[in-house]
Amino acid sequence: MKHQEALDYVINKLEELSNYNYASSIIYWDLETGAPKEGIRRASTVLGFYSGESHKILTDQEFNKNLDLLLENLDSLDEINKKIMIEIKKDIDNIKKIPLEEYKKYSELISKAQPIWADAREKNDFSLFLPYLEKIIKYKQKYAEYKGYKEHPYDALLDDYEPGMTVKSLDIFFASLKKQLVPIILKINEKKDFISDKIIKVDYDIEKQKEFSVFAAKYLGFDFDRGLLKESAHPFSMGLNKYDVRMTTRYTIDDMQSSLFGTLHETGHSLYEQNIGEEIWETILGTGNSMGIHESQSRLYENLVGRSLEFWEPIYPKLQEAFPDVLSNVSLEEYHRAINKVEPSLIRVEADELTYSLHIMLRYEIEKELIEGKIKPCDLPKIWNERMKKYLGITPPNDSDGVLQDVHWAAGLFGYFPSYALGSANASQIMNTMKNKLDVDTLLKEGKLEAIKEYLGENIHKYGKLKDPNEIMEISTGETPNSKYYVDYLIEKYSRLYEI
Amino acid sequence: MKHQEALDYVINKLEELSNYNYASSIIYWDLETGAPKEGIRRASTVLGFYSGESHKILTDQEFNKNLDLLLENLDSLDEINKKIMIEIKKDIDNIKKIPLEEYKKYSELISKAQPIWADAREKNDFSLFLPYLEKIIKYKQKYAEYKGYKEHPYDALLDDYEPGMTVKSLDIFFASLKKQLVPIILKINEKKDFISDKIIKVDYDIEKQKEFSVFAAKYLGFDFDRGLLKESAHPFSMGLNKYDVRMTTRYTIDDMQSSLFGTLHETGHSLYEQNIGEEIWETILGTGNSMGIHESQSRLYENLVGRSLEFWEPIYPKLQEAFPDVLSNVSLEEYHRAINKVEPSLIRVEADELTYSLHIMLRYEIEKELIEGKIKPCDLPKIWNERMKKYLGITPPNDSDGVLQDVHWAAGLFGYFPSYALGSANASQIMNTMKNKLDVDTLLKEGKLEAIKEYLGENIHKYGKLKDPNEIMEISTGETPNSKYYVDYLIEKYSRLYEI
């Protein structure tokens, strides 16, 4: 059985790869959540070593020979192994296109750029970051050429996070958002004080915030025997595997919203990882799908569930009990309005649900034009501020709160931002179908979050990477991804809230 | 230059080995200080993989060929590389004796056994842990046979922690302790109430304990930019390298002693690791020497420094300030007596300085008899309790406070306990010489802990594994290790305290 031998060989090597990834992930987690400052000296060398070892496995001749044999005989494999081979081949094809030396140099550049960016942001000095950003963009342009694309170089970058996504589709997607959402945002701007956020912008005891975050994660269904909630400077989640899913949030005394909705968001990601199917959890398919699908789960829990009136009905008394000084005289309805106040703001991660996608649109346009060379990195502060004025009606007072606010570019994550908006759109589409099949509002009112988790587990989570993003959307909604449900949801919700 | 090629080859492979060890250590740290319960499923496989990879490197033919070439031409190497090759050869000789599959199985067993032990201890149910313990002991017996020994199988295990140590020497060592210390313990038992511990057995605010632990670690000289202090069920320290040294303690409201002296103890270990010489930190020599030397540093700080009157003189006011309810009306002298009260007790890590070595003697005897098969694991609770009665005059009310109290057996650390007693003896011997060279009492009274850290750094820490344990003792004391200074110190101190 030649195929069996090849299969054993490849599976065995993938297991090795997975062990390297596990080590890298734990080291990364450690660096983000507690490692001593000077620990980075050794940690960075070790991380470099493991990424090199992974590269070696994937480009190894013997490995590729065995993999190719399997790919020529795909029908001899079961569904899971078939998909594993296809996915690995895709990764290898991408990796092989980039000369190793260039990739190494780029990795070094990225690890240097991040502290520089942090420093530039702190000092509000874009010029410090500019030389690094220029190099990163140059690499990304080259990368797009190496990787190849059909119509637009930015397509090559988008494909890393959302397979098959193109500038062509995104231009339509964002045009539709702009056309339909800008009018309602303008109307709301005229009724600015219709909703008060005075109960939002006050102090909430940090210890109580922590307790409530843990409660909220459990309430959504997060299993603490198979996961952690810790603190870090930038919230993130990390699924090592379905039995070990970690997430972080951050607590600020005068910004309860940040820890609360941050926790709901990361819990959405984490439930996805915890509910991966038992038969794939130990394989490379045993993790969440594209960024757009992953982000749909976090946005669904953060916004469609977490900012709904029904969600808060059973648990608002508990929130009042935790923060009696602020909330004892505030009705459920008043609270619900306050957490949904719309206000154009400078910082993406603090934006409300409605204006959020305009922040993404701005980044999408800028990235696209940077990659095609239409705009120059040195002009970014000016361009950023002009477009903020144009789309959101406000001008950042400084670059720290403007073009320097996100870590993504310093981390080389060009093509990543659109996934946030796609995720929101997917979330609405998925929720729409779920509401046809389940009485979601009643379940929320009765605190039966378990039923929602099970539905998503059955229709999305369990598949991991066994299906492609579009297949997942087909399975769970009967349609390919589109912006219709997202726009409808936002218009309906905010027209009602602002009585427009 | 054939030698140069061989050297490059070996050093390169050792770097790889060090990367595997780094990953294993971080995974271990993670498991002990925060990983979710179910995370162990995957973590144990990964740990098994890395220990297998290390094994592969060390037993690889090409590697050994190059190493042997270097060993045949040791004079061509500098002092550091020479020692590295000798040390690695020793490790390889040991490892080659153990079949890889057995070693892998054992590594997995160990990582599974620890949470089981923790659970058994929490539930006070020895039977949960018994099947794991039986397997671990069976492996250790086999290991002793594989490794080989001259007189007693337990010698093979002792040698892992204290090279060259034997049952024969330890029987003499413990007999001498028993003979000279038991009489004074008996005399003190007759004067039980001569020292009151009423200020010890009361509640100390946990947050204040945490703050004081951090203060104490800093005061001794621990560099928090190059290390961490966290919490875990069983306190330990871990030197990843001199730039990343981690330690834990545990906080109990009615046992301030545990966190305070636990922190001083672990800080002693950690200062050792933080002060390794700059020229060896990235090599396999860049860590503490034998357990007996390592433990001398922790015991020195915990007891010889930490329980002295002089140490507390400058900082006792700070302690009073932290715990005014308990200490505001307690004099420094009264506090000093209280922290040195002698009382036979159940828990080793909470034992006073004088009875401590009897706890070790009990474990030494039991381990020795387990390995030679004289006693059976299932009889351990009974045997433990009988001997506690015999040596310390008390019987544990349950197994959690008896045979289940230590993590060591679950971690496979048979042969490790004697190092604690040897370490105490070394500590007294080192302190004796240090006092001849430095005015230690005055330094302590003036809060100049830096001078003590520097002395130990210069005479012990900086060497790492560059010298053998006996050489270290020769360098720092001019004598080979012996029990004389330890016994003298204890008899002098406690005769004075108890006015015997």
mmCIF file with all atom_site columns, C-alpha atoms in Angstrom, chain A residues 12 132 432 492:
data_model
loop_
_atom_site.group_PDB
_atom_site.id
_atom_site.type_symbol
_atom_site.label_atom_id
_atom_site.label_alt_id
_atom_site.label_comp_id
_atom_site.label_asym_id
_atom_site.label_entity_id
_atom_site.label_seq_id
_atom_site.pdbx_PDB_ins_code
_atom_site.Cartn_x
_atom_site.Cartn_y
_atom_site.Cartn_z
_atom_site.occupancy
_atom_site.B_iso_or_equiv
_atom_site.pdbx_formal_charge
_atom_site.auth_seq_id
_atom_site.auth_comp_id
_atom_site.auth_asym_id
_atom_site.auth_atom_id
_atom_site.pdbx_PDB_model_num
ATOM 1 C CA . ASN A 1 12  ? 3.391   12.292 10.764 1.00 0.00 ? 12  ASN A CA 1
ATOM 2 C CA . TYR A 1 132 ? 9.614   50.938 8.177  1.00 0.00 ? 132 TYR A CA 1
ATOM 3 C CA . ASN A 1 432 ? -31.154 36.077 9.684  1.00 0.00 ? 432 ASN A CA 1
ATOM 4 C CA . GLU A 1 492 ? -33.862 48.710 10.869 1.00 0.00 ? 492 GLU A CA 1
#
